[in-house]
Amino acid sequence: MLYSELRKKEVINTCDGSRLGNVVDLSFDAACGALEAIIVPGPGGGIFRPGNDILIPWKMIDKIGDDVILVHIQNIGGPAPRPGRHNRCGRV
């Protein structure tokens, strides 16, 4: 899947049904190049209005469909913490 396709999909939180917006950026692990998170604009933010972007760790993505990305995040009180190291690169 290309980034240009990913950014057209709307991100929906399955915990409360809220629309989080579209993907505006991606976060990669610099050491191995693995995708760590997708980034959506936070409240009051957007492509032309910087706000507190929300980082959604890749492991929180339930499903990527034709039009939407379903994520499962219980607490979106502020920006999500940066994703921690995981075994995707072969290390912890």
Tab-separated table of C-alpha atoms in Angstrom:
chain	number	residue	atom	x	y	z
A	1	MET	CA	0.000	0.000	0.000
A	2	LEU	CA	1.253	3.462	-0.857
A	3	TYR	CA	1.203	6.454	1.486
A	4	SER	CA	-0.921	8.315	-1.060
A	5	GLU	CA	-3.594	5.603	-0.637
A	6	LEU	CA	-3.267	5.498	3.154
A	7	ARG	CA	-3.738	9.231	3.632
A	8	LYS	CA	-7.102	9.164	1.831
A	9	LYS	CA	-8.579	6.789	4.415
A	10	GLU	CA	-10.482	8.125	7.416
A	11	VAL	CA	-9.364	6.853	10.826
A	12	ILE	CA	-12.188	5.664	13.110
A	13	ASN	CA	-11.791	4.752	16.790
A	14	THR	CA	-13.753	1.549	17.451
A	15	CYS	CA	-13.902	2.264	21.218
A	16	ASP	CA	-16.283	5.202	20.870
A	17	GLY	CA	-17.003	5.466	17.138
A	18	SER	CA	-15.271	8.838	16.872
A	19	ARG	CA	-13.745	10.067	13.639
A	20	LEU	CA	-10.111	10.982	14.177
A	21	GLY	CA	-9.440	12.370	10.703
A	22	ASN	CA	-7.179	11.260	7.896
A	23	VAL	CA	-3.588	10.107	8.107
A	24	VAL	CA	-1.266	13.131	7.835
A	25	ASP	CA	2.074	11.466	8.530
A	26	LEU	CA	3.837	8.217	9.422
A	27	SER	CA	6.424	7.347	12.072
A	28	PHE	CA	9.206	4.879	11.263
A	29	ASP	CA	11.907	3.188	13.340
A	30	ALA	CA	15.097	4.755	12.010
A	31	ALA	CA	17.200	1.685	12.835
A	32	CYS	CA	15.285	-0.836	10.751
A	33	GLY	CA	12.715	1.151	8.777
A	34	ALA	CA	9.671	-0.565	10.317
A	35	LEU	CA	6.463	1.466	10.418
A	36	GLU	CA	5.735	2.308	14.070
A	37	ALA	CA	2.674	4.561	13.943
A	38	ILE	CA	0.256	6.553	11.859
A	39	ILE	CA	-0.329	10.179	12.741
A	40	VAL	CA	-3.672	11.996	12.584
A	41	PRO	CA	-4.349	15.641	13.429
A	42	GLY	CA	-5.338	16.276	17.038
A	43	PRO	CA	-8.157	18.541	18.225
A	44	GLY	CA	-7.950	21.910	16.506
A	45	GLY	CA	-5.284	20.643	14.130
A	46	GLY	CA	-5.135	19.754	10.500
A	47	ILE	CA	-2.841	19.933	7.536
A	48	PHE	CA	-2.856	23.748	7.560
A	49	ARG	CA	-3.506	24.221	11.297
A	50	PRO	CA	-0.873	22.504	13.423
A	51	GLY	CA	-2.242	21.038	16.637
A	52	ASN	CA	-1.402	18.209	18.986
A	53	ASP	CA	-1.076	15.374	16.511
A	54	ILE	CA	-2.175	11.934	17.686
A	55	LEU	CA	0.291	9.089	17.169
A	56	ILE	CA	-1.493	5.781	16.783
A	57	PRO	CA	0.871	2.829	17.254
A	58	TRP	CA	0.690	0.269	14.463
A	59	LYS	CA	-0.348	-2.418	16.961
A	60	MET	CA	-3.526	-0.392	17.724
A	61	ILE	CA	-4.768	-0.701	14.131
A	62	ASP	CA	-7.536	-3.303	13.926
A	63	LYS	CA	-8.288	-3.208	10.207
A	64	ILE	CA	-7.420	-1.250	7.094
A	65	GLY	CA	-10.383	-1.248	4.746
A	66	ASP	CA	-11.115	0.303	1.365
A	67	ASP	CA	-12.208	3.654	2.840
A	68	VAL	CA	-11.379	3.584	6.557
A	69	ILE	CA	-8.765	2.538	9.087
A	70	LEU	CA	-10.238	1.096	12.274
A	71	VAL	CA	-8.165	1.677	15.409
A	72	HIS	CA	-8.729	0.729	19.042
A	73	ILE	CA	-7.635	3.499	21.418
A	74	GLN	CA	-9.313	3.789	24.805
A	75	ASN	CA	-7.844	7.073	26.034
A	76	ILE	CA	-7.303	9.985	23.680
A	77	GLY	CA	-6.994	12.714	26.286
A	78	GLY	CA	-3.956	14.119	24.482
A	79	PRO	CA	-1.301	12.984	22.081
A	80	ALA	CA	-0.645	9.266	22.246
A	81	PRO	CA	2.746	8.336	23.652
A	82	ARG	CA	5.458	7.531	21.175
A	83	PRO	CA	5.396	3.831	20.382
A	84	GLY	CA	7.954	1.791	22.286
A	85	ARG	CA	10.351	-0.733	20.891
A	86	HIS	CA	8.813	-3.961	19.750
A	87	ASN	CA	9.917	-7.153	18.086
A	88	ARG	CA	9.165	-6.014	14.525
A	89	CYS	CA	12.880	-5.241	14.053
A	90	GLY	CA	14.017	-8.361	15.895
A	91	ARG	CA	14.834	-6.593	19.120
A	92	VAL	CA	13.019	-5.461	22.240
